[in-house]
XYZ file of C-alpha atoms in Angstrom:
138
model
C -137.597 -20.211 -79.515
C -137.266 -16.485 -79.041
C -140.062 -14.100 -79.890
C -138.167 -12.891 -82.961
C -137.754 -16.452 -84.262
C -141.428 -17.167 -83.560
C -142.469 -14.017 -85.406
C -140.329 -15.045 -88.381
C -141.806 -18.546 -88.284
C -145.379 -17.171 -88.266
C -144.555 -15.052 -91.310
C -142.699 -17.873 -93.100
C -145.691 -20.176 -92.533
C -147.844 -17.766 -94.526
C -150.128 -16.383 -91.847
C -151.467 -12.930 -92.687
C -153.434 -10.168 -90.952
C -157.146 -10.840 -90.591
C -156.985 -14.602 -91.066
C -159.125 -16.901 -88.948
C -156.879 -19.738 -87.780
C -158.420 -22.831 -86.240
C -156.159 -24.664 -83.828
C -156.507 -28.405 -83.343
C -154.619 -30.570 -80.870
C -153.254 -27.834 -78.622
C -151.718 -29.273 -75.457
C -149.115 -28.434 -72.835
C -146.285 -29.364 -75.212
C -147.433 -26.974 -77.982
C -145.069 -24.082 -78.694
C -146.563 -21.117 -76.826
C -144.298 -18.562 -78.502
C -145.305 -19.716 -81.979
C -148.994 -19.637 -81.039
C -148.619 -16.074 -79.712
C -146.721 -14.980 -82.835
C -149.472 -16.341 -85.098
C -152.114 -14.479 -83.091
C -150.064 -11.279 -83.254
C -149.471 -11.646 -86.986
C -153.137 -12.337 -87.793
C -154.501 -9.874 -85.231
C -157.028 -12.489 -84.127
C -157.138 -15.158 -81.436
C -156.783 -18.759 -82.526
C -160.165 -20.480 -82.595
C -160.520 -23.955 -81.119
C -161.509 -27.315 -82.552
C -165.207 -26.636 -81.952
C -165.228 -23.601 -84.260
C -168.044 -24.324 -86.699
C -167.463 -21.623 -89.290
C -165.024 -21.534 -92.185
C -161.375 -20.882 -91.310
C -158.630 -19.452 -93.503
C -156.048 -21.815 -92.047
C -155.703 -24.705 -89.630
C -152.848 -25.162 -87.171
C -152.886 -28.827 -86.213
C -150.597 -30.152 -83.462
C -150.317 -33.924 -83.904
C -148.543 -36.654 -81.975
C -148.294 -40.338 -82.814
C -150.731 -41.345 -80.049
C -153.403 -38.753 -80.915
C -155.522 -41.210 -82.895
C -156.168 -41.686 -86.605
C -154.316 -39.014 -88.558
C -156.294 -39.576 -91.768
C -159.630 -38.982 -90.010
C -158.237 -35.907 -88.265
C -156.979 -34.443 -91.560
C -160.313 -35.028 -93.275
C -162.117 -33.300 -90.396
C -159.634 -30.389 -90.318
C -159.862 -29.882 -94.082
C -163.672 -29.792 -94.019
C -163.669 -26.434 -92.232
C -161.184 -24.696 -94.522
C -161.943 -21.878 -96.919
C -161.424 -22.842 -100.577
C -158.028 -21.140 -100.647
C -157.171 -22.246 -97.123
C -154.196 -24.229 -95.955
C -153.356 -26.537 -93.103
C -150.107 -26.723 -91.140
C -149.615 -30.141 -89.583
C -147.175 -29.722 -86.689
C -145.490 -32.874 -85.430
C -142.761 -33.369 -82.810
C -139.267 -33.465 -84.272
C -137.413 -36.759 -84.541
C -136.344 -38.091 -81.154
C -139.095 -36.307 -79.225
C -141.999 -38.172 -77.617
C -144.925 -38.367 -80.040
C -142.773 -38.112 -83.193
C -144.761 -39.076 -86.306
C -142.876 -40.805 -89.115
C -142.924 -38.994 -92.469
C -144.351 -42.098 -94.181
C -147.375 -41.994 -91.880
C -147.935 -38.327 -92.740
C -147.571 -39.029 -96.467
C -150.013 -41.974 -96.377
C -152.582 -40.062 -94.318
C -152.389 -37.070 -96.675
C -152.906 -39.228 -99.748
C -155.902 -40.981 -98.201
C -157.377 -37.655 -97.018
C -157.007 -36.157 -100.512
C -154.462 -33.546 -99.452
C -151.203 -32.555 -101.092
C -147.999 -31.960 -99.150
C -146.212 -28.799 -100.197
C -143.322 -28.345 -97.787
C -141.923 -29.438 -94.445
C -139.949 -26.996 -92.322
C -138.735 -26.746 -88.744
C -141.044 -24.285 -86.973
C -139.434 -24.378 -83.537
C -136.868 -26.369 -81.575
C -139.351 -29.192 -80.999
C -141.798 -29.070 -83.910
C -141.762 -29.637 -87.655
C -144.494 -28.162 -89.835
C -145.878 -29.723 -93.003
C -148.037 -27.504 -95.204
C -151.047 -29.306 -96.653
C -153.870 -28.248 -98.938
C -156.352 -29.846 -101.301
C -155.069 -30.082 -104.880
C -155.954 -26.902 -106.802
C -158.403 -28.702 -109.081
C -160.374 -29.860 -105.999
C -160.502 -26.546 -104.147
C -163.907 -24.946 -103.762
């Protein structure tokens, strides 16, 4: 993905200047250009999984063998600001670690999150925007 496409993806995903974005599940296969574009767009470095303060958004890279998705979503959501959102990034179909959409849907329901949209965010990753239902937001 070129820098221009990554910049457009960071904007399309709703990241804005000044946001604190917590990143979960970063690994060697994560899209470096997208990560850099999000940092440039927000003007802040991504904070890691151990960040213990409230975040405006969560960027969660998830592969089928990463463990229990429901537990991970519950944990990720617990650190979000009341108006915050979570992007669950999963490998596209045919790539190692691909997560079936039914698994994502079931995990979201159990974790009390609503799915809003799924979009390709790079050549190898699909993003699904999640957030608590409005009536449950803080």
